[in-house]
Amino acid sequence: MLALTVKANTSLELTVTYAGNTNATIDDVAKRAHVSAMTVSRYLNDTGPVAAKTAQRIHAAIVDLNYIPHQGARALAARKTNTIGLILPEMNDIFFFQLIRGVQQAIAGQQIDLLLYSAATRGKPDVLNLPLGPHNTDGLLVFTDGLDETTLRRLHAKQFPIVMLYRTPPADLEIPTVLIENRQGAYDMVTHLVRCGHNRIAFLAGSADNEDAVWREAGYREALAAHELALISPLCASADFDEAAAANVVTHWLATGQEMDAIFAADDVSAHGAIRAVQAAGLGVPDDIAVVGFDDALLSQYIDPPLTTVRAPTEEAGRRAAAQLLRLIEGDSAELLTLLPTEIIIRQSCGWLSSNADTSQNHPTTKPD
Amino acid sequence: MLALTVKANTSLELTVTYAGNTNATIDDVAKRAHVSAMTVSRYLNDTGPVAAKTAQRIHAAIVDLNYIPHQGARALAARKTNTIGLILPEMNDIFFFQLIRGVQQAIAGQQIDLLLYSAATRGKPDVLNLPLGPHNTDGLLVFTDGLDETTLRRLHAKQFPIVMLYRTPPADLEIPTVLIENRQGAYDMVTHLVRCGHNRIAFLAGSADNEDAVWREAGYREALAAHELALISPLCASADFDEAAAANVVTHWLATGQEMDAIFAADDVSAHGAIRAVQAAGLGVPDDIAVVGFDDALLSQYIDPPLTTVRAPTEEAGRRAAAQLLRLIEGDSAELLTLLPTEIIIRQSCGWLSSNADTSQNHPTTKPD
DNA sequence: CTGAAAGCGCTAACAG
DNA sequence: CTGTTAGCGCTTTCAG
């Protein structure tokens, strides 16, 4: 579409515009609609009244010029980026997609962009080395250790909105966080094993410095106590959330004659390792030894036997965290702790009820600790 | 850290600064380092010479003030956002992570952010409804149909840098694209089946409007011809990349007495469906009928029997596409077509060589068509 | 309901 | 090697 504009000046000024071909600014729109830029801005942001007729002209001008507001300028003037950031330590599991999808749902239709970062830093080392921060976002979602504590403290000191995910903030920081019911989930799983008739329940713990791991072990111990089962020390070892490590531990147990009728692995990956080891020793899962995990990883329903495990509402975690962050950004107060319930997914690896595969049950939310 | 600055004015002006607590600007840094903002800018961007001593003072000021440059302002002044966008139609498969990871590798250490978007639109309907575009990115990576052709044309008309992924751009548009060797991969797979002794090779095609599907079928047909095998029309049906549809087709074939010794499914999902159907009919895979797929989905190595399939270098696709986009943004020329080789992954479902599982072989790159 | 003026924080283009 | 002058495109006052 070719448009000709002839301005009635002393010298005939001829402006040829390939509409949509040029990067129109708010002033171009304003001129074309015969209003001031301010009115266009009001129209755009619903930040003040605009007469219906005026609005129509502005609308037409915007369409004609194929106008797109410039985020940078907007951010500068309004001191708002309309962008939130999500920092992930890594991206290697569908798990993160569920999380991201939740975040996207929460910001859908709100004129907010999502900036994503995983690990890595850059730039001059002295310039507070932040890929995502106050300079390009209005707030940050931090998953587990995506940000070190020092940086966290600095940003928090700047009053920068932050919501954590799957990580408890330093006690003195008052940063809202979204956690899942690790403790309760583990507790429920042990209870289920007990109901299935298991007494000697071994535990493959995760890394000691991992928050999820700590809560899961706590739930395990509590459940044992609640069911008046003694904790058998040698049957509680760390497998570091690692498949090979888990297999080694179990193989060692079996080789040294440890007796157990169930193994609760602190995550599905180590559960897979445990199953491998049990089977390699010529024993059956769940007939000789039951094995259960935690996480409900994608593969867990496909392995043999399908794994009984604990599932957390990942997508909802993302949604809730983003919602809290938006509140923070709006200046509203946010919930300091959002604790999401986990559910146990009963498949075949735990023995009993094997017909009832994939049945799940919800559990009430309670505070950890 | 508490800093006191006393300005020697007529009235004693006392400025109390909680360093790092305030959002320092380039001017603050400049003042503190007793230089102009311009010099700080030069220091920051290596865009001109700065004396060592001056640099030191600037450095100190930056650290003291916990300064972070404002992206928005930078974008506005420099007419550059230092951000690229990636548009995905959806995010539901690890596949996309491999892609994203590739992109991140390509922009690592280059002061460039990655903005992510999947589907959805927002805002006033007249304002060209683009979540990602010239207003917040310097260029766009568009995966398959993340962007409709109209928008694509508009952006291209604005000379906006775009690189496509897994999609051929409209013939008249000169948009660089990164594709994978669908045709050659399919050709190689059929060749492998022939080598395994199969003659009657059925084909489960994908959707006709899907570019990958079209090339894969072309490769299948070519290979048949090359090996002087007739195309058996009834044994070439569409399964729409759908597991249930695939199962239905195969069940129908079997019920109507069609004879075949192998089924080549245009993607792993339909291959799974085919395997289910063959097994449900009381036949064995691969002993009675071999089944192979395309994509090497995460699950394919875990199903029974482990699936022989074709794998594409997804991460590299992301890396290459991002690299092309960066060239475009720099004003350099980019390769219009990057065609990445696929490799066949031989597992158990194709029969023969079953001991040699997971062996792979590379194939030379050739242009499609 | 609309407009004018000022400035957000930064960098380009020139000076020196 | 360093500083000055102008904006970038938008929104915020504050006036009508």
CSV table of N, CA and C (backbone and C1' of nucleotides) in Angstrom, one decimal, chain A residues 158, chain B residues 17-30 32 61-62 64-70, chain C residues 9-10:
chain,number,residue,atom,x,y,z
A,158,LYS,N,17.7,-4.2,46.9
A,158,LYS,CA,17.2,-3.2,46.0
A,158,LYS,C,15.7,-3.2,45.9
B,17,THR,N,23.9,7.9,50.9
B,17,THR,CA,23.7,6.8,49.9
B,17,THR,C,24.0,5.4,50.5
B,18,TYR,N,22.9,4.6,50.5
B,18,TYR,CA,23.1,3.2,50.9
B,18,TYR,C,23.6,2.6,49.6
B,19,ALA,N,24.9,2.4,49.5
B,19,ALA,CA,25.4,1.9,48.2
B,19,ALA,C,24.7,0.6,47.8
B,20,GLY,N,24.3,0.5,46.6
B,20,GLY,CA,23.7,-0.7,46.1
B,20,GLY,C,22.3,-0.8,46.5
B,21,ASN,N,21.8,0.2,47.2
B,21,ASN,CA,20.4,0.2,47.6
B,21,ASN,C,19.6,0.9,46.6
B,22,THR,N,20.2,1.7,45.9
B,22,THR,CA,19.6,2.7,45.0
B,22,THR,C,19.8,2.2,43.5
B,23,ASN,N,19.0,2.6,42.6
B,23,ASN,CA,19.3,2.2,41.3
B,23,ASN,C,20.2,3.2,40.6
B,24,ALA,N,21.4,3.0,40.7
B,24,ALA,CA,22.4,4.0,40.1
B,24,ALA,C,22.3,4.0,38.6
B,25,THR,N,22.5,5.2,38.1
B,25,THR,CA,22.5,5.4,36.6
B,25,THR,C,23.9,5.6,36.2
B,26,ILE,N,24.1,5.7,34.9
B,26,ILE,CA,25.4,5.9,34.3
B,26,ILE,C,26.0,7.3,34.8
B,27,ASP,N,25.1,8.2,35.0
B,27,ASP,CA,25.5,9.5,35.5
B,27,ASP,C,26.1,9.4,36.9
B,28,ASP,N,25.4,8.6,37.7
B,28,ASP,CA,25.9,8.5,39.1
B,28,ASP,C,27.3,7.9,39.1
B,29,VAL,N,27.5,6.9,38.2
B,29,VAL,CA,28.8,6.3,38.1
B,29,VAL,C,29.8,7.3,37.6
B,30,ALA,N,29.4,8.1,36.6
B,30,ALA,CA,30.3,9.1,36.0
B,30,ALA,C,30.7,10.1,37.1
B,32,ARG,N,30.8,9.8,40.3
B,32,ARG,CA,31.6,9.2,41.4
B,32,ARG,C,33.0,8.9,40.8
B,61,ALA,N,33.7,2.7,41.0
B,61,ALA,CA,32.4,3.4,41.1
B,61,ALA,C,31.3,2.4,40.8
B,62,ILE,N,31.5,1.6,39.8
B,62,ILE,CA,30.5,0.6,39.4
B,62,ILE,C,30.3,-0.4,40.5
B,64,ASP,N,31.0,0.0,43.7
B,64,ASP,CA,30.5,0.7,44.9
B,64,ASP,C,29.0,0.9,44.8
B,65,LEU,N,28.6,1.3,43.6
B,65,LEU,CA,27.2,1.6,43.4
B,65,LEU,C,26.3,0.4,43.0
B,66,ASN,N,27.0,-0.7,42.7
B,66,ASN,CA,26.2,-1.9,42.4
B,66,ASN,C,25.4,-1.6,41.1
B,67,TYR,N,26.1,-1.0,40.2
B,67,TYR,CA,25.5,-0.4,39.0
B,67,TYR,C,25.1,-1.5,38.0
B,68,ILE,N,24.0,-1.4,37.4
B,68,ILE,CA,23.5,-2.3,36.3
B,68,ILE,C,23.0,-1.5,35.2
B,69,PRO,N,23.6,-1.5,34.0
B,69,PRO,CA,23.1,-0.7,32.9
B,69,PRO,C,21.7,-1.1,32.6
B,70,HIS,N,20.9,-0.1,32.2
B,70,HIS,CA,19.5,-0.3,31.9
B,70,HIS,C,19.3,-0.7,30.4
C,9,DG,P,16.6,7.2,35.3
C,9,DG,O5',17.6,6.5,34.3
C,9,DG,C5',17.4,5.2,33.9
C,9,DG,C4',18.3,5.0,32.7
C,9,DG,C3',19.8,5.3,32.9
C,9,DG,O3',20.5,4.1,32.7
C,9,DG,C1',19.1,6.3,30.9
C,10,DC,P,22.1,4.1,32.5
C,10,DC,O5',22.3,4.3,31.0
C,10,DC,C5',22.0,3.2,30.1
C,10,DC,C4',22.0,3.7,28.7
C,10,DC,C3',23.3,4.0,28.1
C,10,DC,O3',23.7,2.8,27.4
C,10,DC,C1',21.8,5.7,27.5
